């Protein structure tokens, strides 16, 4: 990748470092009692939210069946609404059957497991403590008295200001790269039809075959296309990291070269693997 690199992607995650943070005077010093109080407060709110979702009766999804719908222009206009301006919504049988299945499962569900909910919250927070410590700018981590309190969204005023400044700088860098990338892409002599053949964002790679052709197959359920096979004709592989199969297709860069195209792909998987291939043609199909 020349522009949409792993470093670029990681920087994308660093443009909202200050979001959700609140200043707390107790965050200047390590205080175990403070952490426990804040943790219990957050844990209680989490359990309440999870219990509410668990006890949400799916019958509410049936309320729209048989509902009278009015054309928007008539509903908000001054003219009288007539029968011709209204329709009765009838839920498709398969949708109703699915909801009724959810209702049946809801009616026999076991009691909400608060203990398990707290255990899962604890595991999640412990992972977040480590993630923050490893992914925040190191010079800021060294100023945080208790990374656990910070992860619960409390910090000092000075830390908050530094994070706002760092987020803004990261955004400026991203905007600069994005502008340069758009300009380079605009001058590539590539037909829109060819560009459309490499749109696999969020599709999962299920198979990658190399040889006289590079063939990639996808599970497209998480993506925005039904095309599930990509073929790169007469390929020259410039880079092929391990771990591509099973990962998600994130972003691509497509360049025009003398005898075809050069495709760069960044995948969302362990260590964010890349694939760079020069080829004579690009084919895409739904198997």
mmCIF file of C-alpha atoms in Angstrom:
data_model
loop_
_atom_site.group_PDB
_atom_site.id
_atom_site.type_symbol
_atom_site.label_atom_id
_atom_site.label_comp_id
_atom_site.label_asym_id
_atom_site.label_seq_id
_atom_site.Cartn_x
_atom_site.Cartn_y
_atom_site.Cartn_z
ATOM 1 C CA UNK A 1 0.000 0.000 0.000
ATOM 2 C CA UNK A 2 1.247 3.475 -0.834
ATOM 3 C CA UNK A 3 -1.352 5.571 0.968
ATOM 4 C CA UNK A 4 -3.906 3.401 2.799
ATOM 5 C CA UNK A 5 -1.211 1.663 4.809
ATOM 6 C CA UNK A 6 -1.371 -0.154 8.116
ATOM 7 C CA UNK A 7 0.067 2.976 9.736
ATOM 8 C CA UNK A 8 -2.614 5.086 8.053
ATOM 9 C CA UNK A 9 -5.331 2.745 9.335
ATOM 10 C CA UNK A 10 -3.939 2.843 12.869
ATOM 11 C CA UNK A 11 -3.870 6.635 12.694
ATOM 12 C CA UNK A 12 -7.564 6.549 11.742
ATOM 13 C CA UNK A 13 -8.236 5.046 15.167
ATOM 14 C CA UNK A 14 -6.411 7.932 16.844
ATOM 15 C CA UNK A 15 -8.578 10.888 15.817
ATOM 16 C CA UNK A 16 -11.052 10.700 18.711
ATOM 17 C CA UNK A 17 -8.690 10.100 21.627
ATOM 18 C CA UNK A 18 -10.535 12.581 23.838
ATOM 19 C CA UNK A 19 -14.114 11.527 23.093
ATOM 20 C CA UNK A 20 -16.154 10.489 26.138
ATOM 21 C CA UNK A 21 -13.515 11.580 28.655
ATOM 22 C CA UNK A 22 -14.459 13.585 31.748
ATOM 23 C CA UNK A 23 -12.152 15.572 33.989
ATOM 24 C CA UNK A 24 -11.883 14.174 37.522
ATOM 25 C CA UNK A 25 -9.744 15.804 40.208
ATOM 26 C CA UNK A 26 -8.975 12.401 41.701
ATOM 27 C CA UNK A 27 -7.216 11.294 38.521
ATOM 28 C CA UNK A 28 -4.012 13.110 39.467
ATOM 29 C CA UNK A 29 -2.985 10.351 41.889
ATOM 30 C CA UNK A 30 -3.222 6.576 42.092
ATOM 31 C CA UNK A 31 -6.175 5.855 44.361
ATOM 32 C CA UNK A 32 -7.461 2.283 44.623
ATOM 33 C CA UNK A 33 -10.644 3.347 46.415
ATOM 34 C CA UNK A 34 -11.409 5.865 43.687
ATOM 35 C CA UNK A 35 -10.973 3.211 41.024
ATOM 36 C CA UNK A 36 -13.257 0.778 42.867
ATOM 37 C CA UNK A 37 -15.986 3.407 43.269
ATOM 38 C CA UNK A 38 -15.840 4.396 39.603
ATOM 39 C CA UNK A 39 -15.663 0.781 38.477
ATOM 40 C CA UNK A 40 -18.753 -0.164 40.489
ATOM 41 C CA UNK A 41 -20.619 2.800 39.046
ATOM 42 C CA UNK A 42 -19.760 1.815 35.481
ATOM 43 C CA UNK A 43 -20.418 -1.857 36.157
ATOM 44 C CA UNK A 44 -23.865 -1.070 37.553
ATOM 45 C CA UNK A 45 -24.754 0.991 34.475
ATOM 46 C CA UNK A 46 -23.521 -1.794 32.199
ATOM 47 C CA UNK A 47 -25.558 -4.474 33.996
ATOM 48 C CA UNK A 48 -28.655 -2.265 33.832
ATOM 49 C CA UNK A 49 -28.250 -1.768 30.091
ATOM 50 C CA UNK A 50 -27.622 -5.470 29.435
ATOM 51 C CA UNK A 51 -30.614 -6.476 31.570
ATOM 52 C CA UNK A 52 -32.808 -4.029 29.662
ATOM 53 C CA UNK A 53 -31.759 -5.530 26.332
ATOM 54 C CA UNK A 54 -32.225 -9.071 27.677
ATOM 55 C CA UNK A 55 -35.745 -8.276 28.853
ATOM 56 C CA UNK A 56 -36.778 -6.474 25.662
ATOM 57 C CA UNK A 57 -39.873 -8.338 24.504
ATOM 58 C CA UNK A 58 -39.648 -8.929 20.710
ATOM 59 C CA UNK A 59 -43.438 -8.587 20.454
ATOM 60 C CA UNK A 60 -42.902 -4.883 19.834
ATOM 61 C CA UNK A 61 -41.722 -5.797 16.315
ATOM 62 C CA UNK A 62 -45.244 -6.975 15.464
ATOM 63 C CA UNK A 63 -46.774 -3.586 16.164
ATOM 64 C CA UNK A 64 -46.257 -2.388 12.583
ATOM 65 C CA UNK A 65 -48.216 -5.293 11.101
ATOM 66 C CA UNK A 66 -51.583 -3.910 9.991
ATOM 67 C CA UNK A 67 -50.529 -0.320 10.611
ATOM 68 C CA UNK A 68 -52.012 2.347 8.327
ATOM 69 C CA UNK A 69 -49.267 4.296 6.552
ATOM 70 C CA UNK A 70 -49.770 7.719 4.971
ATOM 71 C CA UNK A 71 -47.771 9.257 2.150
ATOM 72 C CA UNK A 72 -45.180 11.632 3.582
ATOM 73 C CA UNK A 73 -46.187 14.594 1.419
ATOM 74 C CA UNK A 74 -49.797 14.175 2.533
ATOM 75 C CA UNK A 75 -49.044 13.488 6.178
ATOM 76 C CA UNK A 76 -47.124 16.750 6.543
ATOM 77 C CA UNK A 77 -49.046 18.767 4.004
ATOM 78 C CA UNK A 78 -52.113 20.905 4.425
ATOM 79 C CA UNK A 79 -54.335 18.916 2.054
ATOM 80 C CA UNK A 80 -56.923 16.485 3.333
ATOM 81 C CA UNK A 81 -55.701 12.895 3.547
ATOM 82 C CA UNK A 82 -57.827 10.452 1.558
ATOM 83 C CA UNK A 83 -57.961 6.663 1.467
ATOM 84 C CA UNK A 84 -55.913 6.737 -1.739
ATOM 85 C CA UNK A 85 -53.087 8.376 0.221
ATOM 86 C CA UNK A 86 -52.913 5.510 2.709
ATOM 87 C CA UNK A 87 -51.918 1.877 2.642
ATOM 88 C CA UNK A 88 -52.099 -0.896 5.207
ATOM 89 C CA UNK A 89 -48.736 -2.505 5.912
ATOM 90 C CA UNK A 90 -48.840 -6.296 5.945
ATOM 91 C CA UNK A 91 -45.738 -7.995 7.252
ATOM 92 C CA UNK A 92 -44.243 -10.677 4.943
ATOM 93 C CA UNK A 93 -44.938 -14.196 6.280
ATOM 94 C CA UNK A 94 -41.239 -15.080 6.605
ATOM 95 C CA UNK A 95 -40.586 -11.943 8.665
ATOM 96 C CA UNK A 96 -43.516 -12.657 10.968
ATOM 97 C CA UNK A 97 -42.389 -16.270 11.369
ATOM 98 C CA UNK A 98 -38.925 -15.092 12.374
ATOM 99 C CA UNK A 99 -40.361 -12.719 14.977
ATOM 100 C CA UNK A 100 -42.652 -15.399 16.359
ATOM 101 C CA UNK A 101 -39.605 -17.653 16.717
ATOM 102 C CA UNK A 102 -37.870 -14.894 18.694
ATOM 103 C CA UNK A 103 -40.947 -14.540 20.890
ATOM 104 C CA UNK A 104 -41.020 -18.280 21.613
ATOM 105 C CA UNK A 105 -37.346 -18.185 22.598
ATOM 106 C CA UNK A 106 -37.955 -15.087 24.718
ATOM 107 C CA UNK A 107 -40.797 -16.735 26.638
ATOM 108 C CA UNK A 108 -38.636 -19.687 27.742
ATOM 109 C CA UNK A 109 -35.407 -17.779 28.343
ATOM 110 C CA UNK A 110 -33.703 -18.375 31.693
ATOM 111 C CA UNK A 111 -33.408 -15.557 34.252
ATOM 112 C CA UNK A 112 -30.874 -12.847 33.474
ATOM 113 C CA UNK A 113 -27.443 -13.984 34.681
ATOM 114 C CA UNK A 114 -26.086 -10.942 36.511
ATOM 115 C CA UNK A 115 -23.000 -12.795 37.729
ATOM 116 C CA UNK A 116 -22.008 -13.800 34.214
ATOM 117 C CA UNK A 117 -22.669 -10.270 32.995
ATOM 118 C CA UNK A 118 -20.280 -8.860 35.601
ATOM 119 C CA UNK A 119 -17.626 -11.451 34.755
ATOM 120 C CA UNK A 120 -17.802 -10.579 31.066
ATOM 121 C CA UNK A 121 -17.622 -6.889 31.889
ATOM 122 C CA UNK A 122 -14.531 -7.520 34.024
ATOM 123 C CA UNK A 123 -12.829 -9.437 31.210
ATOM 124 C CA UNK A 124 -13.684 -6.698 28.729
ATOM 125 C CA UNK A 125 -12.343 -3.952 30.979
ATOM 126 C CA UNK A 126 -9.113 -5.835 31.670
ATOM 127 C CA UNK A 127 -8.577 -6.120 27.926
ATOM 128 C CA UNK A 128 -9.300 -2.400 27.552
ATOM 129 C CA UNK A 129 -6.794 -1.502 30.293
ATOM 130 C CA UNK A 130 -4.076 -3.285 28.337
ATOM 131 C CA UNK A 131 -5.178 -1.882 24.987
ATOM 132 C CA UNK A 132 -5.100 1.698 26.242
ATOM 133 C CA UNK A 133 -1.693 1.236 27.790
ATOM 134 C CA UNK A 134 -0.296 -0.120 24.517
ATOM 135 C CA UNK A 135 -2.033 2.139 21.996
ATOM 136 C CA UNK A 136 -2.123 5.603 23.538
ATOM 137 C CA UNK A 137 0.880 7.850 22.838
ATOM 138 C CA UNK A 138 3.547 6.683 25.274
ATOM 139 C CA UNK A 139 4.346 10.194 26.513
ATOM 140 C CA UNK A 140 0.710 10.530 27.593
ATOM 141 C CA UNK A 141 0.535 7.062 29.169
ATOM 142 C CA UNK A 142 3.491 8.015 31.377
ATOM 143 C CA UNK A 143 1.473 10.937 32.765
ATOM 144 C CA UNK A 144 -1.601 8.855 33.675
ATOM 145 C CA UNK A 145 -1.639 7.914 37.360
ATOM 146 C CA UNK A 146 -3.977 4.925 36.876
ATOM 147 C CA UNK A 147 -4.688 3.593 33.400
ATOM 148 C CA UNK A 148 -7.747 1.798 34.821
ATOM 149 C CA UNK A 149 -9.355 5.084 35.857
ATOM 150 C CA UNK A 150 -8.500 6.533 32.458
ATOM 151 C CA UNK A 151 -10.135 3.550 30.728
ATOM 152 C CA UNK A 152 -13.276 4.233 32.754
ATOM 153 C CA UNK A 153 -13.279 7.633 30.952
ATOM 154 C CA UNK A 154 -11.855 9.879 33.688
ATOM 155 C CA UNK A 155 -8.666 11.906 33.399
ATOM 156 C CA UNK A 156 -6.967 15.139 34.419
ATOM 157 C CA UNK A 157 -7.627 18.426 32.645
ATOM 158 C CA UNK A 158 -4.074 18.454 31.290
ATOM 159 C CA UNK A 159 -4.387 14.976 29.804
ATOM 160 C CA UNK A 160 -7.694 15.904 28.170
ATOM 161 C CA UNK A 161 -6.153 18.959 26.521
ATOM 162 C CA UNK A 162 -3.187 16.948 25.233
ATOM 163 C CA UNK A 163 -5.472 14.317 23.769
ATOM 164 C CA UNK A 164 -7.594 16.948 22.029
ATOM 165 C CA UNK A 165 -4.443 18.427 20.517
ATOM 166 C CA UNK A 166 -3.133 15.011 19.438
ATOM 167 C CA UNK A 167 -6.493 14.065 17.898
ATOM 168 C CA UNK A 168 -6.528 17.279 15.871
ATOM 169 C CA UNK A 169 -2.965 16.688 14.630
ATOM 170 C CA UNK A 170 -3.812 13.116 13.653
ATOM 171 C CA UNK A 171 -6.846 14.369 11.749
ATOM 172 C CA UNK A 172 -4.696 16.871 9.844
ATOM 173 C CA UNK A 173 -2.285 14.118 8.833
ATOM 174 C CA UNK A 174 -5.134 11.902 7.657
ATOM 175 C CA UNK A 175 -6.707 14.705 5.657
ATOM 176 C CA UNK A 176 -3.380 15.363 3.947
ATOM 177 C CA UNK A 177 -2.938 11.693 2.992
ATOM 178 C CA UNK A 178 -6.571 11.382 1.885
ATOM 179 C CA UNK A 179 -6.289 14.471 -0.345
ATOM 180 C CA UNK A 180 -3.098 13.189 -1.967
ATOM 181 C CA UNK A 181 -4.619 9.727 -2.429
ATOM 182 C CA UNK A 182 -7.741 11.120 -4.136
ATOM 183 C CA UNK A 183 -5.635 13.224 -6.495
ATOM 184 C CA UNK A 184 -3.492 10.233 -7.487
ATOM 185 C CA UNK A 185 -6.536 8.014 -8.033
ATOM 186 C CA UNK A 186 -8.222 10.599 -10.241
ATOM 187 C CA UNK A 187 -5.406 10.559 -12.785
ATOM 188 C CA UNK A 188 -5.323 6.751 -13.122
ATOM 189 C CA UNK A 189 -6.558 5.732 -16.569
ATOM 190 C CA UNK A 190 -8.878 3.018 -15.248
ATOM 191 C CA UNK A 191 -12.458 2.443 -16.503
ATOM 192 C CA UNK A 192 -15.165 2.575 -13.831
ATOM 193 C CA UNK A 193 -16.112 -0.972 -14.785
ATOM 194 C CA UNK A 194 -12.675 -2.205 -13.721
ATOM 195 C CA UNK A 195 -12.728 -0.157 -10.508
ATOM 196 C CA UNK A 196 -16.085 -1.688 -9.607
ATOM 197 C CA UNK A 197 -14.579 -5.187 -9.804
ATOM 198 C CA UNK A 198 -12.426 -4.683 -6.706
ATOM 199 C CA UNK A 199 -15.073 -3.417 -4.273
ATOM 200 C CA UNK A 200 -14.992 -6.052 -1.537
ATOM 201 C CA UNK A 201 -14.957 -3.936 1.626
ATOM 202 C CA UNK A 202 -15.808 -6.055 4.710
ATOM 203 C CA UNK A 203 -16.012 -9.293 2.701
ATOM 204 C CA UNK A 204 -14.188 -12.256 4.248
ATOM 205 C CA UNK A 205 -11.531 -14.048 2.213
ATOM 206 C CA UNK A 206 -12.333 -17.759 2.181
ATOM 207 C CA UNK A 207 -9.764 -18.894 -0.391
ATOM 208 C CA UNK A 208 -6.624 -17.521 -2.051
ATOM 209 C CA UNK A 209 -5.126 -19.491 -4.938
ATOM 210 C CA UNK A 210 -1.939 -18.522 -6.771
ATOM 211 C CA UNK A 211 -0.507 -19.828 -10.011
ATOM 212 C CA UNK A 212 -1.213 -18.856 -13.608
ATOM 213 C CA UNK A 213 -3.969 -16.762 -12.073
ATOM 214 C CA UNK A 214 -4.598 -15.341 -8.627
ATOM 215 C CA UNK A 215 -8.085 -16.361 -7.523
ATOM 216 C CA UNK A 216 -9.712 -14.975 -4.384
ATOM 217 C CA UNK A 217 -13.067 -16.193 -3.115
ATOM 218 C CA UNK A 218 -15.178 -14.396 -0.534
ATOM 219 C CA UNK A 219 -17.934 -14.761 1.985
ATOM 220 C CA UNK A 220 -19.864 -11.600 1.102
ATOM 221 C CA UNK A 221 -22.398 -11.638 3.936
ATOM 222 C CA UNK A 222 -20.626 -8.823 5.771
ATOM 223 C CA UNK A 223 -19.951 -6.788 2.638
ATOM 224 C CA UNK A 224 -21.825 -4.736 0.089
ATOM 225 C CA UNK A 225 -21.714 -7.000 -2.953
ATOM 226 C CA UNK A 226 -22.862 -10.417 -4.132
ATOM 227 C CA UNK A 227 -19.752 -10.897 -6.288
ATOM 228 C CA UNK A 228 -17.752 -13.599 -4.532
ATOM 229 C CA UNK A 229 -14.866 -14.426 -6.889
ATOM 230 C CA UNK A 230 -12.006 -12.218 -8.052
ATOM 231 C CA UNK A 231 -9.511 -13.368 -10.695
ATOM 232 C CA UNK A 232 -6.270 -11.555 -11.483
ATOM 233 C CA UNK A 233 -5.042 -12.634 -14.919
ATOM 234 C CA UNK A 234 -1.333 -13.219 -15.680
ATOM 235 C CA UNK A 235 -0.261 -12.121 -12.205
ATOM 236 C CA UNK A 236 3.061 -10.971 -10.814
ATOM 237 C CA UNK A 237 2.873 -11.084 -7.023
ATOM 238 C CA UNK A 238 4.922 -8.273 -5.486
ATOM 239 C CA UNK A 239 3.832 -8.881 -1.892
ATOM 240 C CA UNK A 240 1.766 -11.561 -0.188
ATOM 241 C CA UNK A 241 1.625 -11.613 3.600
ATOM 242 C CA UNK A 242 0.429 -14.617 5.551
ATOM 243 C CA UNK A 243 -2.962 -14.644 7.231
ATOM 244 C CA UNK A 244 -4.993 -13.287 4.318
ATOM 245 C CA UNK A 245 -7.446 -16.203 4.271
ATOM 246 C CA UNK A 246 -9.985 -15.625 7.032
ATOM 247 C CA UNK A 247 -9.381 -11.884 7.147
ATOM 248 C CA UNK A 248 -11.590 -9.027 5.952
ATOM 249 C CA UNK A 249 -10.876 -7.007 2.818
ATOM 250 C CA UNK A 250 -10.523 -3.435 4.082
ATOM 251 C CA UNK A 251 -9.171 -1.049 1.459
ATOM 252 C CA UNK A 252 -7.643 -1.211 -1.989
ATOM 253 C CA UNK A 253 -5.516 0.969 -4.229
ATOM 254 C CA UNK A 254 -5.674 0.333 -7.974
ATOM 255 C CA UNK A 255 -3.068 1.735 -10.363
ATOM 256 C CA UNK A 256 -2.745 1.665 -14.137
ATOM 257 C CA UNK A 257 0.539 0.219 -15.388
ATOM 258 C CA UNK A 258 1.849 -0.312 -18.905
ATOM 259 C CA UNK A 259 0.427 -3.795 -19.455
ATOM 260 C CA UNK A 260 -2.495 -3.829 -17.041
ATOM 261 C CA UNK A 261 -3.084 -2.983 -13.410
ATOM 262 C CA UNK A 262 -1.400 -3.026 -10.035
ATOM 263 C CA UNK A 263 -3.728 -3.896 -7.160
ATOM 264 C CA UNK A 264 -2.849 -3.208 -3.522
ATOM 265 C CA UNK A 265 -5.122 -4.594 -0.788
ATOM 266 C CA UNK A 266 -5.059 -4.079 2.981
ATOM 267 C CA UNK A 267 -6.824 -6.762 5.044
ATOM 268 C CA UNK A 268 -8.199 -6.656 8.580
ATOM 269 C CA UNK A 269 -6.581 -9.662 10.219
ATOM 270 C CA UNK A 270 -3.641 -10.512 12.439
ATOM 271 C CA UNK A 271 -0.879 -7.968 11.748
ATOM 272 C CA UNK A 272 -3.079 -6.502 8.967
ATOM 273 C CA UNK A 273 -1.713 -8.442 5.968
ATOM 274 C CA UNK A 274 -1.238 -6.947 2.498
ATOM 275 C CA UNK A 275 -1.425 -8.268 -1.032
ATOM 276 C CA UNK A 276 0.143 -6.461 -4.005
ATOM 277 C CA UNK A 277 -0.283 -7.955 -7.481
ATOM 278 C CA UNK A 278 0.410 -6.744 -10.995
ATOM 279 C CA UNK A 279 -1.860 -8.323 -13.590
ATOM 280 C CA UNK A 280 -2.998 -8.082 -17.209
ATOM 281 C CA UNK A 281 -6.726 -8.043 -16.386
ATOM 282 C CA UNK A 282 -9.186 -8.185 -13.501
ATOM 283 C CA UNK A 283 -12.275 -10.407 -13.603
ATOM 284 C CA UNK A 284 -15.081 -10.591 -11.039
ATOM 285 C CA UNK A 285 -18.052 -12.920 -10.926
ATOM 286 C CA UNK A 286 -20.744 -14.445 -8.736
ATOM 287 C CA UNK A 287 -20.354 -18.217 -8.519
#
